[in-house]
């Protein structure tokens, strides 16, 4: 029995659609849009203005504050405007719009290989920060912040997250198959930052090729281990991974670093390797375009800022020319629906899933009252009681939701809503509840300061 | 037979002693109740909406009787109730203005579009939290009726994609204003009809792209106004209801007709 965590579900992974498609580089033609907020934390500050010429790899948005990240241009051309545009999440964000000249001329200052062993810790962290690297698993937390925990000596594990438990997506799978050596080197750089740490590469066992490739690359390296994990959703969640790797159940309100772990997506580890060994900033990333509603599911390396519409067109357009029911940014479990495809992809967009049918719409028609069967409780990876939480929230009992039922610990993985036989929109209720409670707390904190 | 007589006598005696005790204690620890409080309470509407700022009609009645709240403290009852309460309290009621909720958005299906179809919990707050902007305009009414769901008087409804208030029924309790995730609803005097039906703070050209009835912040209304009652702040006009004299010149000049004209006659 492979290592795993408590709870979880087994959705149809649908990875067969794009499993055999090799990584292909895609160079877009149209205008490129770079939102200045592609990460958690404060938006970056634009350092270019209308009419400026920019090159691929040039910093166009500078990190503003500690928890913030640089925004890098991925093409060459002229800045058309710095204005509000609709982002992939649907919100209007301040963006730098660049007219792409199609040349992709690279800026100077990167490309030459340097030896990471000769760089000091500070130089490595500075390189990561300058490259604008954020967590590519989806959350987009600035990596240089994550790599600077309060207790560097207590870090035992650096976990490279290649679980890719999200159904449909296969980008990380291919990245591990094709760039195994680079990922191992990147992980070694990260392990080198912490004296007591060991690198663990976690891969779900439904990716045998990736496991084989990583094992071959890590062979003979003492501080790196490849750990195949049981295939179960949400195995790739930060907390689920730590439970599987370190065997610790971590207390509520603690961070991974508090239990001696740092989790980085394999995409992030690869970006770190590029940044440290070549000084290359993060401006392309791996993206899977897949689903029943697209002609040719593919694994692509796309420049940030490419329009979703252009990517779909490159993948052969919608299947049969029919407009699909739903286009998701990300996979079907954690991803969110888009209201328009004329939006740019950002650093954290690791998938575009095009669904020919919408399960949510069907579920809504079948929704009934809670049956009190308790299946949500058995699958919750956080050990929460979703049915009680939903009941408390719907009854307006915020305190019970937050204090007694630990509602804020929900990671919104969607397992409860997936398993619910009454088809209740549990995850959406929790997302809303969390957002409202957090908004209230922020307002209180702001009021307290005055 | 004897037992019955003894029992009856014993119970009568005990009853008399306990009764006398209760009367004595009752007199000694009497709580002074203001008769006016009960009278005021009887005049209040009794739906415990909390619009007055107190925890319900009982609390308001107590506060009025104690002189802490004004006699016209109940916004729901308005003038008639205030007069009755004033009579009980032996003062004259000040003028009360009837207030009602007002939706600062005109974004019906004719003037703006929805993009995408939202599937999920039918609640504006849930939809906004899902990160989707359902309407082209980021500031406008979502139209899923969170306000209608909380209204105790059934006075607000989503009509043609935008919330509309029935001023006759509205009791100005403000619950809808709290429920609206876009903060579109304000409580304003019913008599002051001139008001801007928009909350979009974007610049003119951006507004024009998303809505044909949105305020473009052109300031034409400000120039028309003789009583300095309208101001443009952050590309959005807003009427100061205390200063407005209901002349309607701003509404006439407004190029997008987003200002409500004064009532005719």
XYZ file of C-alpha atoms in Angstrom:
715
model
C 0.000 0.000 0.000
C 1.439 3.328 -1.069
C 1.546 6.247 1.324
C -1.404 8.589 1.332
C -3.629 10.761 3.542
C -6.947 10.335 5.345
C -10.141 10.883 3.319
C -10.320 11.859 -0.324
C -12.239 10.751 -3.396
C -11.579 8.922 -6.653
C -13.004 10.987 -9.492
C -12.568 9.842 -13.101
C -9.180 11.368 -13.905
C -9.813 11.750 -17.672
C -6.063 12.147 -18.186
C -6.121 9.788 -21.166
C -7.230 12.725 -23.346
C -3.879 14.480 -23.200
C -1.589 11.847 -21.647
C 0.300 11.111 -24.870
C 0.647 14.659 -26.144
C 4.284 15.793 -25.863
C 5.101 19.280 -24.575
C 5.024 21.729 -27.466
C 6.096 25.347 -27.423
C 3.451 27.739 -28.612
C 4.237 31.262 -29.757
C 1.161 33.488 -29.999
C 0.685 36.256 -32.537
C -1.884 38.544 -30.990
C -1.528 41.214 -28.329
C -0.326 40.084 -24.931
C -1.896 41.217 -21.679
C -0.034 41.058 -18.373
C -2.110 41.604 -15.225
C -0.007 43.214 -12.513
C -1.575 40.928 -9.926
C -0.781 37.321 -10.864
C 0.133 36.284 -7.349
C -1.087 36.383 -3.764
C -0.178 39.643 -2.082
C 0.204 43.197 -3.243
C -0.037 43.842 -7.010
C 3.204 44.755 -8.748
C 3.893 48.338 -9.794
C 4.123 48.996 -13.543
C 7.568 50.234 -14.599
C 6.788 50.754 -18.283
C 4.443 53.213 -19.931
C 2.588 53.514 -23.208
C 4.930 53.576 -26.207
C 7.887 51.869 -24.490
C 9.648 49.055 -26.336
C 9.896 45.856 -24.339
C 11.713 42.547 -24.798
C 10.911 39.026 -23.718
C 12.193 38.509 -20.182
C 12.092 42.169 -19.265
C 10.566 43.186 -15.919
C 7.442 45.261 -16.594
C 5.967 45.177 -13.109
C 8.140 45.464 -10.025
C 7.297 43.693 -6.768
C 5.708 46.237 -4.454
C 6.286 45.122 -0.890
C 7.538 41.903 0.680
C 4.688 39.584 -0.318
C 4.607 40.505 -4.001
C 6.293 39.328 -7.196
C 7.779 40.770 -10.370
C 5.741 40.595 -13.562
C 7.788 39.668 -16.610
C 7.052 40.406 -20.255
C 7.030 37.264 -22.396
C 7.253 38.776 -25.872
C 8.938 41.647 -27.621
C 7.060 44.655 -28.920
C 5.585 47.978 -27.901
C 3.516 48.760 -24.830
C 0.069 49.660 -26.125
C -1.508 50.688 -22.858
C -1.488 50.277 -19.100
C -5.166 49.937 -18.326
C -7.860 47.885 -16.665
C -8.621 44.655 -18.475
C -10.717 41.665 -17.570
C -8.579 38.925 -16.066
C -9.023 35.171 -16.149
C -10.900 35.261 -12.832
C -13.391 37.747 -14.272
C -12.257 40.745 -12.271
C -11.060 43.959 -13.871
C -7.354 44.302 -13.068
C -4.679 46.798 -13.963
C -2.782 45.254 -16.908
C 0.131 46.058 -19.178
C -0.938 45.495 -22.785
C 1.850 44.762 -25.261
C 1.555 44.745 -29.040
C 3.450 41.570 -29.954
C 5.915 41.962 -32.868
C 6.120 38.183 -33.259
C 9.930 38.139 -32.933
C 10.157 37.144 -29.272
C 13.526 38.905 -29.033
C 14.989 38.131 -25.651
C 16.335 40.711 -23.256
C 20.024 40.549 -22.397
C 21.411 39.221 -19.161
C 20.299 35.641 -19.101
C 20.919 32.399 -20.920
C 24.513 31.706 -19.850
C 24.882 28.759 -17.551
C 26.308 29.366 -14.101
C 27.130 26.921 -11.366
C 24.559 27.028 -8.558
C 27.110 25.607 -6.095
C 29.105 28.836 -6.345
C 26.135 31.041 -5.438
C 25.384 32.031 -1.862
C 21.945 31.565 -0.289
C 21.197 35.263 -0.626
C 22.156 35.233 -4.297
C 19.862 32.262 -4.935
C 16.929 33.916 -3.150
C 17.610 37.158 -5.007
C 17.639 35.253 -8.315
C 14.306 33.626 -7.453
C 12.824 36.972 -6.485
C 14.117 38.747 -9.591
C 12.683 35.998 -11.799
C 9.202 36.696 -10.422
C 8.638 33.079 -9.467
C 5.374 32.254 -7.726
C 3.812 28.931 -6.721
C 2.764 27.409 -10.040
C 0.450 24.857 -8.462
C -2.329 27.392 -8.666
C -2.219 29.559 -5.565
C 0.565 31.824 -6.778
C 2.255 32.506 -3.465
C 5.569 34.311 -4.085
C 8.294 31.639 -3.884
C 11.015 33.833 -2.370
C 8.703 34.417 0.617
C 8.020 30.711 1.021
C 11.760 29.961 0.900
C 12.444 32.335 3.784
C 10.688 30.691 6.754
C 11.262 31.807 10.334
C 12.929 28.524 11.295
C 15.278 27.473 8.444
C 17.120 24.962 10.627
C 13.937 23.048 11.459
C 13.043 22.324 7.818
C 13.223 18.565 7.289
C 11.558 18.084 3.927
C 11.423 20.037 0.695
C 8.565 18.408 -1.134
C 8.435 18.710 -4.922
C 4.756 18.308 -5.674
C 4.260 16.254 -8.810
C 1.128 14.545 -7.595
C -1.061 16.343 -10.117
C -4.208 14.875 -8.576
C -6.503 17.269 -10.430
C -8.435 15.322 -13.074
C -7.760 16.151 -16.764
C -4.442 17.953 -16.258
C -1.244 16.283 -17.508
C 1.190 19.213 -17.816
C 3.272 18.359 -14.756
C 3.343 14.704 -15.832
C 5.020 15.700 -19.093
C 7.273 18.247 -17.459
C 8.592 15.479 -15.192
C 9.020 13.062 -18.094
C 10.876 15.533 -20.296
C 12.751 17.751 -17.815
C 13.491 15.235 -15.066
C 17.176 16.203 -14.764
C 16.406 19.911 -14.487
C 13.785 19.326 -11.814
C 16.200 17.245 -9.756
C 18.827 19.974 -10.088
C 16.278 22.599 -9.049
C 15.281 20.559 -6.039
C 18.944 20.158 -5.073
C 19.313 23.937 -5.152
C 16.338 24.266 -2.803
C 17.583 21.515 -0.495
C 20.940 23.287 -0.335
C 19.234 26.313 1.232
C 18.374 24.370 4.382
C 20.990 22.449 6.375
C 18.736 19.693 7.698
C 16.531 19.181 4.666
C 15.924 16.312 2.321
C 14.197 16.523 -1.059
C 11.173 14.362 -1.773
C 9.539 14.211 -5.170
C 5.929 13.066 -4.787
C 4.156 11.545 -7.761
C 0.831 9.731 -7.868
C 1.243 6.180 -9.081
C -0.971 6.758 -12.120
C 2.039 8.389 -13.805
C 4.485 5.461 -14.217
C 6.529 7.163 -16.977
C 7.090 10.238 -14.829
C 8.064 8.104 -11.836
C 10.553 6.145 -13.981
C 12.054 9.317 -15.443
C 12.412 11.004 -12.070
C 13.869 7.899 -10.461
C 16.454 7.660 -13.231
C 17.367 11.334 -12.791
C 17.556 11.101 -9.015
C 19.569 7.857 -9.002
C 22.718 8.170 -6.905
C 21.665 11.486 -5.379
C 21.577 10.924 -1.631
C 19.492 13.910 -0.636
C 16.711 13.305 -3.183
C 14.041 10.646 -2.982
C 11.215 9.826 -5.362
C 8.057 8.842 -3.501
C 5.182 7.299 -5.477
C 1.858 7.990 -3.784
C -1.546 6.359 -3.861
C -3.764 7.897 -6.558
C -6.451 9.815 -4.751
C -7.845 13.331 -4.890
C -6.677 15.765 -3.322
C -3.308 14.037 -2.921
C -1.548 17.126 -4.285
C -2.974 19.411 -1.613
C -0.227 20.851 0.552
C -1.623 19.332 3.746
C -2.405 15.957 2.188
C 1.164 15.683 0.908
C 2.705 16.539 4.235
C 0.500 13.975 5.936
C 1.684 11.352 3.447
C 5.379 12.292 3.458
C 6.153 13.360 6.995
C 3.430 11.315 8.641
C 2.386 14.306 10.695
C -1.125 15.481 11.152
C -0.751 19.104 11.442
C -2.521 21.229 13.943
C -5.011 23.805 12.771
C -3.752 27.307 12.058
C -0.168 26.164 11.509
C 1.876 26.527 8.335
C 3.828 23.765 6.572
C 7.079 25.354 7.759
C 5.912 24.910 11.372
C 6.052 21.139 10.890
C 9.336 21.311 9.023
C 8.085 21.074 5.451
C 8.133 23.286 2.392
C 6.018 22.208 -0.553
C 6.764 23.442 -4.075
C 5.081 22.418 -7.291
C 7.426 20.674 -9.767
C 6.764 23.534 -12.199
C 8.032 25.959 -9.581
C 11.102 23.795 -8.948
C 11.827 23.803 -12.689
C 11.415 27.604 -12.774
C 13.848 27.900 -9.858
C 16.407 25.822 -11.770
C 16.046 28.071 -14.851
C 16.330 31.205 -12.709
C 19.333 30.091 -10.678
C 21.334 28.246 -13.355
C 20.534 30.507 -16.290
C 19.241 33.704 -14.669
C 16.116 33.242 -16.733
C 12.973 34.911 -15.429
C 9.625 33.120 -15.319
C 7.693 34.057 -18.431
C 6.554 30.748 -19.885
C 4.822 27.908 -18.132
C 3.306 24.519 -18.828
C -0.391 24.453 -19.557
C -2.722 21.609 -20.479
C -5.555 22.428 -22.816
C -7.943 19.533 -22.587
C -11.513 18.347 -22.149
C -14.192 16.727 -24.260
C -15.007 20.043 -25.917
C -11.675 20.692 -27.654
C -10.446 19.211 -30.937
C -6.841 18.280 -30.007
C -6.051 18.113 -26.268
C -2.428 19.242 -25.813
C 0.328 19.945 -23.327
C 1.832 23.310 -24.176
C 4.579 25.615 -23.022
C 2.892 28.981 -23.352
C 4.177 32.480 -22.729
C 2.305 34.320 -19.945
C -0.185 36.817 -21.232
C -1.378 34.746 -24.206
C -5.107 34.975 -24.806
C -7.103 31.853 -23.930
C -8.957 32.146 -27.235
C -5.664 31.903 -29.156
C -4.615 28.800 -27.224
C -7.931 27.102 -27.927
C -7.607 28.022 -31.601
C -4.119 26.481 -31.669
C -5.540 23.300 -30.143
C -7.914 22.977 -33.089
C -10.782 25.000 -31.683
C -13.912 23.674 -30.076
C -14.772 20.103 -31.000
C -17.104 20.025 -33.976
C -17.202 23.833 -33.966
C -19.835 23.625 -31.245
C -19.707 26.101 -28.420
C -18.932 24.140 -25.233
C -20.959 24.297 -22.033
C -18.148 25.467 -19.850
C -14.540 26.605 -20.075
C -12.583 26.246 -16.858
C -9.329 27.845 -15.809
C -7.638 24.885 -14.128
C -9.180 21.461 -13.745
C -12.744 20.495 -12.881
C -12.246 20.140 -9.118
C -10.374 23.299 -8.140
C -10.687 25.326 -11.328
C -13.182 28.092 -11.876
C -15.472 28.828 -14.795
C -14.576 31.677 -17.099
C -17.137 34.134 -18.368
C -15.115 34.965 -21.489
C -12.229 33.352 -23.370
C -10.802 36.708 -24.471
C -8.665 36.900 -21.355
C -4.932 36.296 -20.856
C -3.444 33.295 -19.097
C -1.318 34.120 -16.065
C 1.606 32.391 -14.353
C -0.687 30.193 -12.279
C -2.986 29.018 -15.074
C -1.924 25.387 -15.399
C -4.862 24.156 -17.378
C -7.770 25.095 -19.575
C -10.491 22.476 -19.412
C -13.266 22.669 -21.962
C -16.327 20.723 -20.926
C -18.945 19.649 -23.443
C -21.487 19.083 -20.680
C -21.910 20.860 -17.391
C -22.253 18.526 -14.394
C -23.055 21.434 -12.079
C -26.144 22.332 -14.066
C -27.366 18.737 -13.903
C -26.564 18.477 -10.205
C -28.615 21.556 -9.499
C -31.713 19.994 -10.977
C -31.244 16.923 -8.778
C -30.465 18.764 -5.565
C -32.391 17.682 -2.474
C -32.127 18.384 1.227
C -29.186 16.889 3.149
C -29.676 13.145 3.721
C -27.364 13.152 6.745
C -25.497 10.175 5.307
C -22.160 11.581 6.442
C -20.230 10.719 3.302
C -18.806 14.228 3.136
C -17.283 13.724 6.569
C -15.585 10.507 5.506
C -13.969 12.087 2.427
C -12.905 15.452 3.857
C -9.081 15.486 3.778
C -9.092 18.093 6.530
C -11.212 15.966 8.873
C -14.046 18.481 8.942
C -17.797 17.877 9.022
C -19.109 19.538 5.877
C -22.792 18.798 6.487
C -22.699 20.458 9.910
C -20.728 23.389 8.537
C -23.237 23.994 5.746
C -26.107 23.704 8.202
C -24.495 26.186 10.601
C -23.796 28.674 7.828
C -27.238 28.454 6.291
C -28.766 29.010 9.720
C -26.642 32.150 9.992
C -24.561 30.743 12.839
C -21.172 32.145 11.905
C -19.606 31.531 15.270
C -20.435 27.825 15.206
C -19.075 27.554 11.662
C -15.823 29.229 12.571
C -15.078 28.278 16.167
C -16.738 24.950 16.748
C -16.519 23.381 13.305
C -13.196 24.922 12.171
C -14.838 26.078 8.935
C -11.895 28.290 7.993
C -9.699 25.189 7.660
C -11.629 24.102 4.560
C -9.262 23.979 1.577
C -12.143 24.081 -0.929
C -10.939 20.904 -2.636
C -14.482 19.983 -3.642
C -14.423 16.393 -2.372
C -17.569 16.848 -0.266
C -19.593 18.366 -3.086
C -18.296 15.636 -5.420
C -19.406 12.779 -3.168
C -22.689 14.292 -1.943
C -25.605 12.105 -3.079
C -28.003 14.986 -2.430
C -25.926 17.131 -4.846
C -25.598 19.980 -2.423
C -23.243 22.825 -3.405
C -21.198 22.388 -0.222
C -17.902 23.715 -1.521
C -19.460 26.885 -2.853
C -21.170 27.492 0.478
C -17.831 27.168 2.270
C -16.008 29.376 -0.196
C -18.619 32.057 0.335
C -18.639 31.599 4.099
C -14.859 31.854 4.273
C -14.778 34.913 2.043
C -17.407 36.690 4.150
C -15.810 35.818 7.473
C -12.360 36.853 6.246
C -13.768 40.135 4.911
C -15.308 40.827 8.321
C -12.026 40.031 10.064
C -10.101 42.318 7.757
C -12.603 45.105 8.384
C -12.249 44.560 12.127
C -8.463 44.564 11.931
C -8.522 47.784 9.903
C -10.956 49.322 12.393
C -8.769 48.251 15.301
C -5.709 49.978 13.858
C -7.434 53.364 13.676
C -65.115 12.926 57.739
C -62.874 14.410 60.398
C -59.829 14.028 58.149
C -61.521 16.042 55.417
C -62.282 18.880 57.800
C -58.732 18.946 59.220
C -57.191 18.919 55.731
C -59.442 21.727 54.521
C -58.602 23.871 57.521
C -54.864 23.163 57.214
C -54.780 24.078 53.531
C -56.791 27.235 54.121
C -54.413 28.340 56.867
C -51.284 27.583 54.813
C -52.781 29.350 51.820
C -53.554 32.439 53.888
C -50.018 32.596 55.307
C -48.315 32.113 51.911
C -50.683 34.584 50.289
C -49.956 37.231 52.927
C -46.224 36.585 52.474
C -46.450 37.026 48.727
C -48.380 40.256 49.033
C -45.801 41.607 51.462
C -42.794 40.623 49.308
C -44.528 41.824 46.173
C -44.997 45.272 47.718
C -41.526 45.442 49.142
C -39.643 44.524 45.935
C -41.938 46.230 43.487
C -40.302 47.326 40.206
C -41.547 50.659 38.979
C -42.946 50.149 35.498
C -43.428 53.174 33.338
C -46.992 52.901 32.130
C -46.040 54.934 29.117
C -43.654 52.223 27.960
C -46.472 49.726 27.534
C -48.592 52.367 25.848
C -45.786 53.288 23.438
C -45.133 49.647 22.743
C -48.786 49.162 21.833
C -48.534 51.904 19.191
C -45.373 50.565 17.514
C -45.811 48.304 14.469
C -44.405 45.260 16.226
C -42.465 43.596 13.432
C -39.180 43.945 15.332
C -37.220 44.899 12.204
C -34.564 46.814 14.095
C -34.510 49.712 11.616
C -34.612 52.181 14.544
C -31.267 50.939 15.753
C -32.698 49.205 18.828
C -33.088 45.475 19.316
C -36.776 45.495 18.389
C -39.987 47.303 19.279
C -39.783 46.505 23.017
C -36.337 48.001 23.266
C -37.371 51.126 21.356
C -40.440 51.565 23.571
C -38.270 51.355 26.665
C -35.814 53.846 25.198
C -38.597 56.266 24.230
C -40.166 56.035 27.676
C -36.762 56.650 29.259
C -36.291 59.684 27.023
C -33.284 58.171 25.244
C -34.889 57.826 21.842
C -36.872 60.459 19.971
C -40.637 59.989 19.715
C -40.262 59.698 15.948
C -37.636 57.009 16.304
C -39.601 54.409 14.376
C -38.925 54.820 10.657
C -41.488 52.176 9.767
C -44.492 53.782 11.425
C -43.544 57.225 10.160
C -45.680 60.291 10.905
C -48.879 58.654 12.238
C -47.088 56.507 14.792
C -44.818 59.379 15.814
C -47.876 61.539 16.557
C -49.464 58.867 18.726
C -46.235 58.212 20.574
C -45.755 61.954 21.052
C -49.260 62.199 22.537
C -48.420 59.483 25.048
C -45.143 61.111 25.936
C -46.771 64.545 26.140
C -44.550 66.225 23.557
C -45.086 67.308 19.976
C -43.677 65.138 17.238
C -41.067 66.632 14.959
C -41.588 66.229 11.260
C -40.674 62.708 10.117
C -39.658 62.034 6.598
C -40.613 58.765 5.029
C -37.512 57.062 3.812
C -37.065 54.146 1.450
C -34.334 52.059 -0.078
C -32.947 53.268 -3.388
C -30.990 51.131 -5.838
C -28.120 53.040 -7.417
C -28.120 51.003 -10.619
C -30.208 51.175 -13.739
C -28.595 48.133 -15.328
C -31.630 46.355 -16.739
C -31.310 43.928 -19.619
C -31.915 46.731 -22.156
C -28.941 48.866 -21.192
C -26.281 46.372 -20.224
C -25.484 42.752 -20.945
C -24.703 39.706 -18.919
C -21.727 37.719 -19.999
C -21.742 34.058 -19.291
C -24.373 32.040 -17.513
C -24.004 31.550 -13.805
C -24.798 28.119 -12.444
C -24.569 27.748 -8.706
C -26.159 29.009 -5.523
C -28.808 31.585 -6.432
C -27.446 34.327 -4.252
C -25.658 37.511 -5.312
C -23.020 37.195 -2.612
C -22.178 33.617 -3.596
C -21.970 34.612 -7.246
C -19.711 37.575 -6.535
C -17.490 35.414 -4.342
C -17.204 32.870 -7.137
C -15.104 35.525 -8.835
C -17.403 35.813 -11.798
C -18.589 39.135 -13.004
C -21.950 38.209 -14.382
C -22.739 41.598 -15.770
C -20.508 43.552 -18.111
C -20.453 46.326 -15.518
C -18.379 45.445 -12.477
C -20.286 47.819 -10.225
C -23.836 46.978 -11.241
C -26.697 44.885 -9.920
C -26.014 41.159 -10.067
C -29.731 40.430 -10.257
C -29.934 37.222 -8.258
C -32.085 38.864 -5.586
C -30.193 38.625 -2.288
C -31.948 41.879 -1.388
C -35.378 40.436 -2.181
C -34.613 37.371 -0.064
C -33.938 39.390 3.090
C -36.735 41.978 2.674
C -39.307 41.479 5.456
C -41.953 43.473 3.593
C -41.600 41.997 0.098
C -40.812 45.493 -1.129
C -37.819 44.839 -3.382
C -37.796 42.636 -6.449
C -35.493 41.893 -9.338
C -37.265 43.133 -12.436
C -35.616 42.656 -15.801
C -32.211 42.023 -14.279
C -32.085 44.876 -11.798
C -33.479 45.321 -8.271
C -36.457 47.678 -8.021
C -37.890 49.047 -4.763
C -41.597 49.471 -4.089
C -41.418 52.700 -2.076
C -44.934 52.252 -0.759
C -44.098 48.998 0.933
C -40.498 49.761 1.903
C -39.949 50.380 5.605
C -36.352 51.596 5.206
C -34.993 48.938 7.543
C -31.786 48.711 5.530
C -31.484 44.925 5.472
C -31.232 44.915 1.667
C -28.435 47.483 1.800
C -26.486 45.155 4.076
C -27.152 42.128 1.879
C -26.038 43.718 -1.395
C -22.470 42.622 -2.225
C -22.082 45.557 -4.599
C -23.257 48.100 -1.999
C -25.753 49.556 -4.441
C -28.581 50.312 -2.035
C -28.867 53.455 0.054
C -31.689 54.710 2.279
C -32.940 58.095 1.160
C -35.982 60.309 1.762
C -38.849 59.392 -0.547
C -39.713 63.054 -1.137
C -36.274 63.656 -2.637
C -36.715 61.861 -5.907
C -33.777 63.308 -7.836
C -30.962 60.781 -7.533
C -28.261 59.145 -9.618
C -29.097 55.603 -10.626
C -25.542 54.395 -11.085
C -22.555 53.289 -9.024
C -19.931 52.889 -11.732
C -16.708 54.638 -10.797
C -14.871 53.955 -14.035
C -13.997 56.632 -16.560
C -16.536 57.605 -19.205
C -15.279 55.562 -22.176
C -15.043 52.412 -20.042
C -18.586 52.926 -18.766
C -19.863 53.438 -22.313
C -18.495 50.048 -23.316
C -20.465 48.210 -20.670
C -23.708 50.130 -20.180
C -25.690 52.675 -22.170
C -27.232 54.159 -19.025
C -24.131 54.478 -16.829
C -22.881 57.717 -15.276
C -19.881 58.887 -17.294
C -18.816 61.521 -14.799
C -19.168 64.383 -17.338
C -20.106 66.922 -14.633
C -22.812 68.557 -16.777
C -25.193 68.086 -13.861
C -22.814 69.846 -11.482
C -22.787 72.897 -13.741
C -26.585 72.963 -13.947
C -27.129 72.763 -10.227
C -27.875 76.118 -8.562
C -27.986 74.803 -5.033
C -24.613 73.043 -5.031
C -26.332 69.755 -4.293
C -24.664 67.484 -6.814
C -21.015 66.537 -6.957
C -18.894 64.222 -9.092
C -16.479 62.148 -7.068
C -14.427 59.336 -8.582
C -16.199 59.666 -11.965
C -19.600 59.260 -10.343
C -22.242 61.905 -9.620
C -24.033 61.890 -6.303
C -26.865 64.063 -5.000
C -26.774 65.634 -1.553
C -30.405 65.097 -0.550
C -30.339 67.787 2.138
C -29.401 70.483 -0.340
C -31.374 69.330 -3.391
C -34.410 71.500 -4.173
C -35.911 69.135 -6.759
C -35.633 71.553 -9.695
C -34.735 68.720 -12.060
C -32.318 70.705 -14.227
C -29.596 68.099 -13.803
C -31.910 65.297 -14.908
C -32.867 67.264 -18.028
C -29.257 67.829 -19.063
C -27.881 64.385 -18.214
C -26.663 62.907 -21.522
C -27.214 59.321 -20.400
C -30.456 60.023 -18.488
C -29.194 58.329 -15.378
C -30.609 60.973 -12.996
C -34.215 60.465 -11.934
C -36.352 63.559 -12.698
C -38.463 65.128 -9.913
C -42.043 63.997 -9.478
C -44.462 65.784 -11.792
C -46.948 68.178 -10.166
